[in-house]
Structures are given as C-alpha cells and as structure tokens.
XYZ file of C-alpha atoms in Angstrom:
719
model
C -25.458 5.652 -18.002
C -23.912 9.063 -18.611
C -20.911 8.956 -20.973
C -18.406 11.836 -20.760
C -15.805 12.608 -23.399
C -12.313 12.444 -21.863
C -11.150 15.567 -23.680
C -14.256 17.419 -22.538
C -13.656 16.311 -18.956
C -10.009 17.481 -19.029
C -11.040 20.863 -20.396
C -13.723 21.232 -17.757
C -11.180 20.474 -15.023
C -8.876 23.167 -16.392
C -11.782 25.620 -16.582
C -13.496 24.940 -13.279
C -10.360 24.479 -11.199
C -8.213 27.195 -12.704
C -8.184 29.154 -9.480
C -7.415 26.066 -7.407
C -4.424 25.280 -9.643
C -3.367 28.890 -9.238
C -3.587 28.655 -5.457
C -1.547 25.443 -5.321
C 1.074 27.013 -7.557
C 1.249 30.055 -5.315
C 1.640 27.921 -2.197
C 4.426 25.920 -3.860
C 6.230 29.071 -4.932
C 6.022 30.634 -1.484
C 7.235 27.402 0.130
C 10.271 27.157 -2.141
C 11.269 30.776 -1.641
C 10.869 30.495 2.136
C 13.343 27.619 2.078
C 15.913 30.037 0.703
C 15.557 32.117 3.869
C 16.425 29.266 6.248
C 18.717 30.003 9.138
C 22.191 28.545 9.124
C 23.048 26.291 12.050
C 26.185 24.694 13.453
C 26.204 20.951 14.146
C 28.312 19.290 16.843
C 28.271 15.532 17.494
C 29.597 13.137 20.146
C 29.580 9.339 19.822
C 29.297 6.727 22.555
C 30.276 3.074 22.069
C 28.601 0.148 23.810
C 31.555 -2.269 24.007
C 30.382 -5.471 22.324
C 32.522 -7.976 24.218
C 31.708 -6.642 27.661
C 28.045 -6.292 26.719
C 27.814 -9.919 25.558
C 29.575 -11.065 28.701
C 27.138 -9.094 30.790
C 24.120 -10.421 28.857
C 25.479 -13.954 29.092
C 25.430 -13.727 32.878
C 22.160 -11.799 33.238
C 19.941 -13.603 30.687
C 19.879 -17.054 32.377
C 19.086 -15.428 35.702
C 15.772 -14.123 34.329
C 14.984 -17.281 32.364
C 15.588 -15.759 28.899
C 17.891 -16.308 25.964
C 20.727 -13.916 25.290
C 18.902 -12.448 22.232
C 15.759 -11.784 24.250
C 17.743 -10.080 26.964
C 19.624 -8.052 24.338
C 16.373 -6.785 22.800
C 15.059 -5.763 26.210
C 18.316 -4.014 26.966
C 18.182 -2.029 23.698
C 14.596 -1.042 24.481
C 15.771 0.324 27.810
C 18.507 2.257 26.015
C 15.872 3.946 23.807
C 13.754 4.820 26.847
C 16.316 7.424 27.824
C 15.056 9.662 24.972
C 11.679 10.351 26.589
C 9.868 10.906 29.865
C 11.503 11.464 33.226
C 14.950 10.489 31.976
C 15.042 13.286 29.406
C 13.853 15.822 31.952
C 16.709 14.927 34.238
C 19.248 15.327 31.434
C 17.767 18.655 30.330
C 17.888 19.946 33.904
C 21.545 18.974 34.161
C 22.417 20.574 30.805
C 20.581 23.758 31.813
C 22.814 24.036 34.859
C 26.055 23.603 32.909
C 25.489 25.443 29.597
C 26.918 28.952 29.460
C 23.973 31.367 29.772
C 25.919 34.123 28.009
C 25.356 32.232 24.738
C 21.699 33.233 24.883
C 19.998 29.829 24.848
C 16.525 29.332 26.298
C 16.507 26.345 28.686
C 13.109 25.270 27.310
C 14.504 24.872 23.783
C 17.559 22.755 24.681
C 15.683 19.469 24.158
C 14.575 20.582 20.671
C 18.187 21.370 19.737
C 19.392 17.816 20.455
C 18.953 14.691 18.355
C 19.907 11.208 19.648
C 20.028 8.175 17.368
C 21.695 4.755 17.384
C 23.717 2.887 14.773
C 24.667 -0.687 15.763
C 26.404 -0.277 19.131
C 27.114 3.444 18.662
C 24.913 6.124 20.207
C 25.208 9.539 18.497
C 24.359 12.777 20.332
C 23.901 15.660 17.869
C 23.339 19.338 18.750
C 22.222 21.996 16.216
C 22.238 25.718 17.066
C 23.146 28.980 15.350
C 26.150 29.373 17.666
C 29.157 27.024 17.241
C 30.224 27.360 20.897
C 26.687 26.580 22.095
C 26.440 23.491 19.837
C 29.740 22.230 21.242
C 28.751 22.724 24.890
C 25.338 21.075 24.501
C 26.725 18.055 22.610
C 29.604 17.593 25.091
C 27.466 17.857 28.253
C 24.610 15.877 26.789
C 26.867 13.002 25.681
C 28.322 12.693 29.187
C 24.847 12.616 30.664
C 23.786 9.933 28.171
C 26.855 7.891 29.146
C 25.881 8.114 32.809
C 22.313 7.161 31.978
C 23.375 4.055 30.084
C 25.508 2.986 33.038
C 22.502 3.487 35.315
C 20.400 1.325 32.999
C 22.944 -1.500 33.316
C 23.097 -1.124 37.048
C 19.336 -0.913 37.374
C 18.840 -4.132 35.376
C 21.381 -6.060 37.425
C 19.932 -4.690 40.681
C 16.421 -5.814 39.726
C 17.707 -9.295 38.883
C 19.507 -9.510 42.225
C 16.391 -8.429 44.138
C 14.305 -11.013 42.284
C 16.752 -13.795 43.185
C 16.820 -12.725 46.846
C 13.023 -12.942 46.933
C 13.130 -16.454 45.466
C 15.684 -17.415 48.115
C 13.311 -16.300 50.860
C 10.505 -18.458 49.446
C 12.846 -21.432 49.235
C 13.792 -21.079 52.938
C 10.107 -21.141 53.933
C 9.471 -24.349 51.952
C 12.503 -26.094 53.408
C 11.362 -25.255 56.975
C 7.859 -26.605 56.268
C 9.008 -29.940 54.913
C 11.562 -30.423 57.720
C 8.786 -29.937 60.281
C 6.548 -32.482 58.542
C 9.383 -34.995 58.412
C 10.133 -34.691 62.160
C 6.448 -35.119 63.026
C 6.074 -38.300 60.987
C 9.229 -39.916 62.386
C 8.258 -39.154 66.005
C 4.595 -40.175 66.190
C 4.206 -42.668 63.353
C 0.663 -43.200 62.130
C -1.174 -43.723 65.499
C -2.290 -40.158 65.948
C -3.403 -39.952 62.338
C -5.472 -43.143 62.672
C -7.178 -41.914 65.870
C -7.955 -38.544 64.338
C -9.303 -40.193 61.223
C -11.562 -42.484 63.265
C -12.995 -39.595 65.250
C -13.668 -37.608 62.094
C -15.406 -40.572 60.419
C -17.600 -41.180 63.487
C -18.601 -37.510 63.553
C -19.517 -37.634 59.855
C -21.575 -40.862 60.279
C -23.413 -39.496 63.325
C -24.210 -36.298 61.428
C -25.507 -38.302 58.426
C -27.824 -40.385 60.703
C -29.234 -37.302 62.386
C -29.768 -35.626 59.008
C -31.678 -38.646 57.627
C -33.860 -38.887 60.738
C -34.638 -35.205 60.619
C -35.554 -35.474 56.929
C -38.127 -38.197 57.780
C -39.517 -36.150 60.656
C -39.748 -33.157 58.350
C -41.735 -35.057 55.740
C -44.140 -36.416 58.415
C -44.637 -32.986 59.924
C -45.274 -31.404 56.553
C -47.787 -34.167 55.625
C -49.667 -33.806 58.915
C -49.829 -30.052 58.426
C -51.193 -30.572 54.920
C -53.885 -32.944 56.202
C -54.893 -30.596 58.992
C -55.194 -27.707 56.553
C -57.377 -29.909 54.319
C -59.753 -30.730 57.194
C -59.879 -27.098 58.187
C -60.819 -26.152 54.652
C -63.546 -28.811 54.117
C -65.195 -28.713 57.557
C -66.094 -31.441 60.136
C -69.856 -31.876 59.644
C -69.511 -35.367 58.171
C -67.758 -36.662 61.282
C -70.729 -36.164 63.666
C -72.661 -38.912 61.940
C -70.082 -41.491 62.918
C -68.892 -40.250 66.278
C -70.999 -42.748 68.315
C -70.855 -45.620 65.863
C -68.498 -48.611 66.203
C -66.773 -47.489 62.988
C -65.096 -44.606 64.801
C -63.075 -46.848 67.012
C -61.957 -48.968 64.079
C -60.965 -45.948 62.005
C -59.079 -44.294 64.831
C -57.201 -47.501 65.438
C -56.475 -47.775 61.755
C -55.024 -44.247 61.692
C -52.818 -45.007 64.705
C -51.440 -48.059 62.954
C -50.783 -46.017 59.850
C -48.811 -43.484 61.856
C -46.613 -46.253 63.151
C -46.066 -47.663 59.682
C -45.253 -44.203 58.330
C -41.894 -44.224 60.036
C -41.053 -47.491 58.276
C -42.021 -47.195 54.636
C -43.129 -43.504 54.235
C -46.043 -44.414 51.946
C -48.620 -41.795 51.115
C -51.337 -41.897 53.786
C -54.794 -41.787 52.246
C -55.831 -39.585 55.073
C -58.495 -37.801 53.033
C -60.699 -40.978 53.398
C -60.332 -41.018 57.214
C -62.904 -39.366 59.445
C -60.514 -37.081 61.259
C -56.895 -35.990 61.715
C -57.521 -35.635 65.500
C -56.818 -38.441 67.991
C -59.694 -40.489 69.513
C -59.120 -38.925 72.902
C -59.392 -35.386 71.468
C -62.523 -36.297 69.510
C -64.200 -37.897 72.531
C -63.299 -34.939 74.740
C -64.630 -32.533 72.119
C -67.872 -34.587 71.849
C -68.432 -34.570 75.612
C -67.916 -30.813 75.800
C -70.162 -30.023 72.837
C -73.800 -29.270 73.498
C -74.923 -29.506 69.917
C -73.655 -29.879 66.381
C -72.604 -26.236 65.883
C -70.570 -26.117 69.096
C -68.799 -29.341 68.077
C -67.880 -27.889 64.671
C -66.620 -24.656 66.249
C -64.488 -26.556 68.730
C -63.285 -28.829 65.970
C -61.999 -25.858 63.949
C -60.251 -24.407 66.983
C -58.483 -27.700 67.686
C -57.431 -27.961 64.042
C -55.917 -24.442 64.105
C -53.955 -25.304 67.256
C -52.670 -28.452 65.627
C -51.617 -26.520 62.483
C -49.685 -23.972 64.569
C -48.006 -26.790 66.500
C -46.959 -28.431 63.243
C -45.523 -25.114 61.931
C -43.372 -24.817 65.035
C -42.254 -28.443 64.692
C -41.249 -27.861 61.025
C -39.184 -24.811 61.970
C -37.374 -26.754 64.690
C -36.581 -29.555 62.264
C -35.135 -27.078 59.721
C -32.971 -25.524 62.402
C -31.625 -28.934 63.490
C -30.919 -29.827 59.860
C -28.770 -26.700 59.439
C -26.811 -27.522 62.573
C -26.044 -31.108 61.522
C -25.158 -30.084 57.963
C -22.657 -27.582 59.345
C -21.134 -30.257 61.594
C -20.844 -32.593 58.607
C -19.086 -29.933 56.485
C -16.644 -29.173 59.299
C -15.793 -32.852 59.738
C -15.384 -33.342 55.982
C -12.979 -30.367 55.799
C -10.876 -31.856 58.599
C -10.871 -35.203 56.837
C -9.743 -33.604 53.543
C -6.997 -31.622 55.272
C -5.854 -34.724 57.120
C -5.876 -36.688 53.868
C -3.773 -34.059 52.049
C -1.228 -34.053 54.809
C -1.148 -37.792 54.889
C -0.762 -38.180 51.100
C 2.989 -37.708 51.410
C 4.997 -40.475 52.977
C 8.302 -40.052 54.753
C 10.238 -40.925 51.588
C 8.299 -38.428 49.514
C 8.858 -35.652 52.027
C 12.591 -36.393 52.138
C 12.769 -36.338 48.336
C 10.933 -32.985 48.110
C 13.115 -31.542 50.855
C 16.292 -32.463 48.959
C 14.906 -30.863 45.778
C 14.172 -27.567 47.592
C 17.671 -27.549 49.113
C 19.267 -28.034 45.683
C 17.127 -25.187 44.283
C 18.246 -23.004 47.177
C 21.912 -23.680 46.385
C 21.321 -22.796 42.692
C 19.723 -19.473 43.686
C 22.670 -18.678 45.938
C 24.979 -19.224 42.971
C 22.799 -16.996 40.737
C 22.862 -14.261 43.349
C 26.643 -14.351 43.341
C 26.708 -14.048 39.511
C 24.227 -11.179 39.585
C 26.471 -9.235 41.947
C 29.422 -9.887 39.614
C 27.387 -8.649 36.608
C 26.418 -5.554 38.552
C 30.086 -4.696 38.926
C 30.987 -5.674 35.318
C 28.578 -3.256 33.572
C 30.504 -0.129 34.552
C 33.092 -0.840 31.838
C 30.547 -1.490 29.066
C 30.206 2.129 27.891
C 32.655 4.809 26.950
C 32.835 7.924 24.749
C 34.823 7.122 21.610
C 34.442 10.521 19.888
C 33.939 13.650 21.942
C 32.174 16.734 20.640
C 34.181 19.356 18.732
C 33.407 22.968 17.935
C 31.893 23.048 14.372
C 33.630 25.205 11.796
C 30.985 25.506 9.047
C 27.234 26.051 9.128
C 24.522 24.032 7.382
C 20.782 24.542 6.752
C 18.188 22.704 8.789
C 14.531 22.776 9.786
C 13.155 22.218 6.281
C 10.207 20.049 7.247
C 8.934 22.407 9.917
C 9.194 25.455 7.685
C 7.580 23.800 4.683
C 4.692 22.626 6.880
C 4.246 26.145 8.262
C 4.331 27.698 4.799
C 1.753 25.323 3.411
C -0.492 25.894 6.410
C -0.374 29.666 5.917
C -0.870 29.217 2.177
C -3.900 27.057 2.860
C -5.475 29.799 4.980
C -4.738 32.352 2.250
C -6.177 29.977 -0.333
C -9.506 29.900 1.476
C -9.698 33.684 1.215
C -8.800 33.598 -2.479
C -11.421 30.959 -3.163
C -14.033 33.163 -1.513
C -12.899 36.110 -3.653
C -13.125 34.183 -6.911
C -16.306 32.349 -5.982
C -18.165 34.523 -8.478
C -15.972 33.268 -11.329
C -16.309 29.648 -10.232
C -20.124 29.909 -10.374
C -20.443 31.045 -14.004
C -20.336 29.352 -17.389
C -16.719 29.862 -18.454
C -17.038 28.016 -21.773
C -19.456 26.215 -24.049
C -17.890 22.882 -23.086
C -19.220 23.401 -19.585
C -22.728 23.817 -20.965
C -22.273 20.551 -22.886
C -21.339 18.890 -19.595
C -24.865 19.560 -18.289
C -26.527 17.859 -21.292
C -28.467 15.580 -18.936
C -30.313 18.734 -17.757
C -30.691 20.492 -21.106
C -29.443 19.921 -24.661
C -26.730 22.389 -25.695
C -28.182 23.700 -28.998
C -25.163 25.797 -29.930
C -22.650 28.521 -29.243
C -22.888 31.990 -30.796
C -19.476 33.724 -30.906
C -19.350 37.506 -30.645
C -16.532 39.931 -31.201
C -18.300 42.689 -29.298
C -21.266 43.185 -27.032
C -23.495 44.037 -30.059
C -25.427 41.260 -31.827
C -25.758 42.048 -35.552
C -29.031 40.945 -37.119
C -28.841 38.327 -39.838
C -29.857 39.298 -43.350
C -29.576 37.855 -46.824
C -26.647 40.104 -47.732
C -24.511 39.123 -44.692
C -21.399 37.188 -45.795
C -20.648 33.683 -44.612
C -19.216 33.753 -41.084
C -18.940 31.732 -37.907
C -21.705 33.934 -36.481
C -24.227 33.070 -39.225
C -23.266 29.409 -39.268
C -23.920 29.183 -35.523
C -27.618 30.030 -36.030
C -27.896 27.594 -38.921
C -26.407 24.900 -36.695
C -28.971 25.689 -33.962
C -31.887 25.416 -36.421
C -30.506 22.169 -37.792
C -30.119 20.673 -34.335
C -33.697 21.651 -33.464
C -35.004 20.029 -36.642
C -33.034 16.834 -36.014
C -33.892 16.595 -32.309
C -37.606 17.407 -32.387
C -40.313 16.484 -34.903
C -42.817 19.143 -33.815
C -42.511 22.666 -32.477
C -44.912 25.468 -33.334
C -44.738 27.804 -30.322
C -41.332 28.448 -28.691
C -40.489 30.708 -25.739
C -37.020 32.327 -25.518
C -35.885 33.411 -22.031
C -32.519 34.398 -20.551
C -30.707 32.984 -17.529
C -29.790 35.913 -15.279
C -30.229 39.522 -16.259
C -27.955 39.505 -19.323
C -28.054 41.761 -22.339
C -28.330 40.347 -25.846
C -30.944 37.658 -25.346
C -33.435 39.483 -27.584
C -30.912 39.423 -30.454
C -30.631 35.648 -30.146
C -34.416 35.320 -30.385
C -34.571 37.727 -33.398
C -31.802 35.963 -35.318
C -33.309 32.544 -34.602
C -36.643 33.765 -36.048
C -34.871 35.341 -39.069
C -32.938 32.146 -39.772
C -36.122 30.070 -39.598
C -37.905 32.511 -41.942
C -34.984 32.415 -44.402
C -35.347 28.627 -44.474
C -38.893 29.002 -45.847
C -41.089 28.888 -42.743
C -43.692 31.511 -41.952
C -42.576 32.928 -38.618
C -44.223 35.332 -36.167
C -41.855 37.022 -33.669
C -43.674 38.283 -30.558
C -42.024 40.585 -27.999
C -43.670 39.609 -24.697
C -40.972 41.151 -22.484
C -43.050 43.779 -20.690
C -40.297 44.214 -18.088
C -37.916 45.757 -20.687
C -39.269 45.810 -24.273
C -36.374 45.962 -26.732
C -37.039 43.969 -29.930
C -38.875 46.872 -31.635
C -35.855 49.104 -31.086
C -33.450 46.461 -32.424
C -35.549 46.014 -35.589
C -36.244 49.741 -36.038
C -40.030 49.452 -35.677
C -42.222 51.840 -33.672
C -43.958 50.286 -30.689
C -47.461 51.703 -31.284
C -49.815 48.760 -31.123
C -49.142 45.299 -29.847
C -50.161 42.305 -27.801
C -51.607 44.290 -24.875
C -53.957 46.188 -27.193
C -55.166 42.946 -28.806
C -56.004 41.459 -25.405
C -57.872 44.658 -24.489
C -59.769 44.498 -27.845
C -58.503 47.749 -29.409
C -56.366 47.228 -32.573
C -57.268 45.509 -35.791
C -55.196 42.739 -37.323
C -53.555 45.140 -39.753
C -52.483 47.420 -36.938
C -51.209 44.514 -34.795
C -48.910 42.796 -37.308
C -45.729 44.554 -38.428
C -43.988 43.472 -41.622
C -40.195 43.248 -41.721
C -37.574 43.348 -44.452
C -37.224 39.579 -44.121
C -39.584 37.497 -46.197
C -41.913 35.180 -44.236
C -41.226 37.069 -40.967
C -43.774 39.266 -39.166
C -43.303 41.015 -35.828
C -45.783 41.815 -33.061
C -44.912 44.469 -30.474
C -45.584 44.443 -26.778
C -47.847 47.486 -26.928
C -48.599 49.483 -23.832
C -47.047 48.032 -20.679
C -49.829 46.843 -18.331
C -49.707 47.190 -14.562
C -49.363 43.435 -14.104
C -48.230 41.514 -17.214
C -49.133 38.204 -15.588
C -52.832 39.106 -15.752
C -52.444 39.660 -19.508
C -50.899 36.209 -20.045
C -53.640 34.567 -17.992
C -56.409 36.301 -20.014
C -58.511 34.073 -22.312
C -57.838 36.397 -25.258
C -54.137 35.612 -24.971
C -54.969 31.939 -25.611
C -57.114 33.070 -28.585
C -54.160 35.148 -29.820
C -51.944 32.028 -29.911
C -54.640 30.005 -31.704
C -55.077 32.691 -34.389
C -51.336 32.877 -35.032
C -51.078 29.084 -35.294
C -53.553 29.194 -38.177
C -51.594 31.921 -39.946
C -47.896 30.977 -39.481
C -45.709 27.890 -39.126
C -43.707 29.025 -36.084
C -44.369 31.477 -33.229
C -41.335 32.820 -31.313
C -42.021 34.547 -27.981
C -39.316 36.543 -26.185
C -39.852 36.933 -22.408
C -37.890 38.399 -19.454
C -35.293 36.339 -17.501
C -36.756 33.163 -16.029
C -35.067 33.516 -12.655
C -36.338 37.084 -12.083
C -39.956 36.874 -13.257
C -42.581 34.174 -13.651
C -43.826 35.513 -17.021
C -41.835 32.957 -18.995
C -43.217 30.047 -16.922
C -46.837 31.050 -17.662
C -46.326 31.538 -21.402
C -44.121 28.415 -21.675
C -46.949 26.365 -20.156
C -49.197 27.525 -23.050
C -46.472 26.860 -25.645
C -44.703 23.752 -26.940
C -41.486 24.416 -25.055
C -38.778 26.848 -24.009
C -35.213 27.663 -25.129
C -32.882 29.154 -22.483
C -30.202 31.756 -23.303
C -26.954 31.968 -21.279
C -24.014 34.307 -21.658
C -20.441 33.114 -21.334
C -18.616 34.303 -18.160
C -21.833 36.015 -16.984
C -24.649 33.503 -16.443
C -24.417 31.522 -13.225
C -24.492 27.731 -13.103
C -26.615 27.614 -9.949
C -29.243 29.890 -11.508
C -29.328 27.696 -14.612
C -29.892 24.560 -12.517
C -32.644 26.226 -10.475
C -34.518 27.305 -13.624
C -34.271 23.798 -15.112
C -35.613 22.341 -11.861
C -38.483 24.872 -11.794
C -39.547 24.117 -15.379
C -39.398 20.369 -14.893
C -41.465 20.585 -11.721
C -44.383 22.073 -13.721
C -43.739 19.746 -16.687
C -42.590 22.405 -19.164
C -40.626 21.006 -22.097
C -37.072 22.379 -22.421
C -35.834 22.259 -26.027
C -32.310 23.232 -25.083
C -29.885 26.044 -24.240
C -28.032 28.545 -26.432
C -24.825 30.235 -25.264
C -23.439 33.449 -26.740
C -20.043 34.878 -25.971
C -16.647 35.832 -27.338
C -15.266 34.688 -30.670
C -13.603 31.254 -30.708
C -11.148 29.956 -33.260
C -8.617 31.760 -35.405
C -9.311 35.503 -35.299
C -6.987 36.165 -38.227
C -9.589 34.876 -40.684
C -11.675 37.909 -41.602
C -14.665 35.925 -42.839
C -15.056 34.352 -39.385
C -14.257 37.388 -37.248
C -16.934 39.939 -36.593
C -14.905 42.340 -34.459
C -11.249 42.015 -33.443
C -11.459 44.535 -30.652
C -13.341 42.248 -28.238
C -12.281 42.537 -24.630
C -11.735 39.395 -22.510
C -13.853 39.777 -19.379
C -11.712 37.297 -17.483
C -8.340 38.727 -18.537
C -7.259 39.544 -14.960
C -7.843 35.959 -13.816
C -5.935 34.558 -16.811
C -2.956 36.868 -16.267
C -2.917 35.945 -12.562
C -3.030 32.249 -13.457
C -0.213 32.214 -16.018
C 2.080 34.519 -14.038
C 1.698 32.296 -10.961
C 2.477 29.174 -12.987
C 5.658 30.811 -14.335
C 6.720 31.841 -10.828
C 6.063 28.300 -9.553
C 8.228 26.735 -12.280
C 11.007 29.236 -11.640
C 10.843 28.659 -7.876
C 10.895 24.903 -8.390
C 14.031 25.059 -10.567
C 15.802 27.352 -8.098
C 14.723 25.179 -5.152
C 16.007 21.947 -6.751
C 19.344 23.574 -7.529
C 19.559 24.924 -3.985
C 18.741 21.578 -2.402
C 21.339 19.780 -4.556
C 24.085 22.230 -3.557
C 23.046 22.136 0.093
C 23.067 18.313 0.143
C 26.721 18.102 -0.859
C 27.682 20.965 1.495
C 26.020 19.233 4.463
C 27.614 15.901 3.544
C 31.061 17.519 3.530
C 30.509 19.138 6.945
C 29.264 15.889 8.510
C 32.383 14.128 7.256
C 34.494 16.787 8.967
C 32.537 16.305 12.207
C 33.088 12.552 12.067
C-alpha cells in the first residue's frame, strides 16, 4: 500500500492547484465587487387577512358535507390558496395588472410577474412588489392585492359550488333508488307469490329438460365416435379374413351377438370388444355384398366402399350431435340466468323492502338538509377575506437580486476559468518542485535535488568549498550505494530537451571518482556532443573511431585533472548513431572498460526524443533520468518510465536540478544570488489575486451588514 506524507500531500496540492486556487479567488473577488453595483429598488407591500372566525365557521359547515374533518378541509383550502401563485390563475392576474398599470412608468408587461412576490404568514397573505420606481411598485402592489383578494373569494365560492353540485348528484341517485323499491313493494303486495312460483316451476322444467337432452346427446356422441373408430380400424386392416366365415354358421351367431351388444351399449356403455368381431357391417349388408360379389377381390373392394360410406355417415352424425349439444347448453344457460335473476329479486321480502325504502328516504332528507347548508356556506364565504393593510408608496430604496447576480457572476467566472486553465496548462504539466518528484516514487526513486543559482552547472573539484550544491551530489551517491548493491554501467539521460544534463552526469562521475572508485565517463550523445567542451578537452578521437577500428587505447582515453577519472569522447558523428550502438565492437568496448574501471558512466541524448538511450541502457545495468524543475513535463516523464519498463530496463532513479532552495543569505550554501525565477509571473498573479479576494471579502461583509439593517428599517416602515 502506498503511504503518502501528509505534509508532502499538502505541498503538492498547493503546487499543482495553484492556478485553480487563483481562479476561484478571482471569481470570488469579481462576485463580491459585482454585488456593490446592484440596482436599488423600491418595495411596496399590501396585506390580506383571512378572517379566522368566519373561515372556521365556513369550514365547519363545508367539511362534514364532503365527509372530512375540519383540519383536513382546512389543509385542502390552504392548498387551493397557494394554487393562485401559478398556472392559469397567475396569467389572469398578470393580464389584469397589465391593463391597469400606468404604461408611462416604463414597465414591460412580461416582467410584471417577476416583480411580484406572494407569501403567507398564518392567515395573512402578503403581496410584495419590487421595482426601481416607487410609483410603479405602489401601483403593482395595490392592483395585485385586489386581484388576489378576488381570487381568494372565487376559491371559496368554487369550493362551495362543487360541494353543492356533489350533493345534488347524490340526491338524484337517491330518488332513483326510492322509485325502484316502491315499485317492487307494490308488485309484491298485488300479486303475492303465485306468479313467482309459476315462473320458477317453468324455469326448473326447462333446465331439467335441457339436462336430459344433454345427457342423451352425450351418450349418442360416444356411440357415434366409437362406431367411427371401429369402422376406421376395419378400413385400415382389410376384410380378407371375413370371407372364410361368410357361409359358415358362425356368421349368424356373431352378427346376432353384435346386435345384442349394440342394444346393451345404450344401457351400460361398456367398451365393445369389436376388434374380435368379424365385421362392423350388418348381416343384411354383408349378405347383399356377398351376393353381388363375383370373387374375393370384388368382395373386398365393395367392402372398403361400404366402410367409407359408413365412416362419412358417422362423421355427419357426430357433427349433428355437437350442434344439438350447443343448442341445449345455451337453453340451459338462459334458464339458469332467469332463475338467478328471479332468485335475487325474490330474496327480499315485503318487510325488507319497506325497511330499505325507509332508509333511502331518510338519506334523501339528510342530503336535502346538506344542500341547504351548502348554499348558506356559499353565501357566507364572501365576508371571509379583506385587505387589512393597503399598499403605500415606498420612500426609501433597498438592494435586491443578490442570488441571481451572484449566480451569473460565478457562471461567467467559470467560463473564464476554463480559458485560464487552458492558458496555464503548460505550467500544470511540469515538475514545479522536488516534492512532486518524490510523489512519483512508485514509478522511480527520487535520488536527489541539485539546487542552482544560475543556468550554469559548475564542475566539482577538490578545492570547491562545502556547499549545498556539492552536498547534493554526495547525497545522490550515498543513496545509490544504500539502495543498490551492484552497478557497474550506468546510463544518464534527460527528460525533455533540457540544458544541463551533461553537467549532472559529469559531476556524478567526479563525485564517484573522488570517493575512490575508478570511473570512466563516456560521452555517447551524438545528437549534441557537449561533455568535451565542458571539461576543456579536444574531441579528436572517441567511441566512433574505436568501433571503426582506428585509434589505439592511448588515443581513445583522455585523462582529467580528477584522480581515478578518465573521459572518452564521442569522436566523429556517424550518419546513424544507432548502428554504432548495435555494432558488436560496442559490446566489446563495454567489456574492456569493465576490466579496467569500477564504474562506467554513459551520457546519452533525451530519452523521449531519441531511442539511443534505450539501446545503450539495455546493454548496461540501468539508467538514471535527469529532470529540470519548471521545465520537464510530467507526462513525458511517465511515458519514458513506461517505455523503459516495457523492455525491462532497470531504472535506478531520477535526479532533479533547479533553483536554489533554503536560506540564500548563507554564502556557503548559495552559488549565485542573481537567479531568476522562471515562474515569477504566475506567483505574482497568484498572490495579488489572493490579496484582492481578501479585500473584496472584507468589503462585501461590511456592505452586507450595513445593507441588512437598512433593509430591516425600510420593511418596518412599510409595515
């Protein structure tokens, strides 16, 4: 699990989101100053009172009529009162106000609704108008309050009218019921139960007759279906076996047996074992067929024809039976419906009908009484509302519209912020401080930070005094020794095209040599050779000549003024340096140096621009990346790390160099006091905006406090 230091996280937030904080501060400042430019308005109010006693009296009469308690009716009434603030009701009021307001005051009819605010407190309805003209505020509040009064009266009247219409509808239903039961009572008293008994007997006989016919038809249907099945069986299996017995005495016995079975079938409906009989045809048909047949084949042919005729006859019989069944079932259903209807009518006796009739008459009388009360309530409501405080012309102005203006300001500031973020995107995508490099320690170890007072990297030597600059390289070497047990060949490469990376590689090699190791520094940057110039050595022979087989060892190696440190130049720049690094002599070059020195330091061009560093790093033990503060981009750094890891190249860590940190007044730590801050414009913009925001906030709070008391005083005068 990744553990992040809280202090480091806070610093990173301040670094990475500096511009966002600046933008928010700017938006706040603009919003506060815009509030100071608010327009002054004049407020006029009118108050309407819903008279409590008359309202309760009205609710007391209306609530029982609709089957509700007084509280339930009161809640519904208040809901109706609030409905006047929206929809069709408001449009009507606005239309009326548009007709009456003086047009010379310069008001737009469309904006009248937005100038009015209606709210309720207990039984008081307040109509408030806010405009920049005192006369206009007065006219709108006065006309609007009268319209609201009329609307409330209409709400009362509408409620009472709906109740009255509902009661009148219930009265009509009650009259219909009373007429029905009176008719039933007269019928029972006049005819008694004779007609009912006769009708019931006829219905029962019809149902019984239908049931008998249905049962008989069901039996006939089963017989017909069985005969058809037997005929189809004979037709399928042929009649050759019957010829053998046609003239024998058995035929007569079997035919007789089948006739008896047919007679018994109507009684017990047992399953005829007809498959063991000789034929499904009658004796007369068989004898006739035998007489007409000249031989066996003609008998069989005639036999099949007779069977087909019989099957068709049975199909017709089955269809007729189904049709008759449908008819009798329909007759049964009709008779049953009449019986049920007759039963329902006969369930009530004379006494029961008289009792129900009296109940309906009493209900009718109650509804008549309710209708009378509803008409009284409809007249009572007119006195429930009145204006208790009419609108006056306001004398003083107050500020208003804060919410709308603040929302507009922040919206505009948000749009401007997007543009600013795009402008400073370059700054947000760079390493602003060493702490940010530490934050990415899961990608690469932060080996150290090299502070600079200027853009020039001085080379370390034995006579250089103790300073933060020298100690930074010692710290890097110590961290390498503590973190890794083995490293013989190291590649140094920059992130982005920054200047000064070669000095970091030189000073790292010098520091290692000063610690006692034999070090070989190799300039392999064929894109822009620079180490020879920094060290004051002529670039005559170098690595390219060795690979081509020209120089001797003495010509290749250059001694330096640092003990244990030798330097090897690039030599002539080849057409394609990649071919040089892929040559087998380059591998031999590394092997020879390993036998001669303890550490080989290669310096190669930027990793994101050229693939040279990737090829050499693959042949080495690992790579150290160099980034420059406020210059190297974070995205480039991440891409290089991803590229190296994809080809399994070991990354020892990252070194950052930049401006001097700490107390610059100490001479032994400062290299050059004249260093220029590359991000000075952004810092000035940030701090100035913060100061403006604080100033605007103080002024805004003071303004709001004064305005609050001024508005409170004016509202008291209006009341």
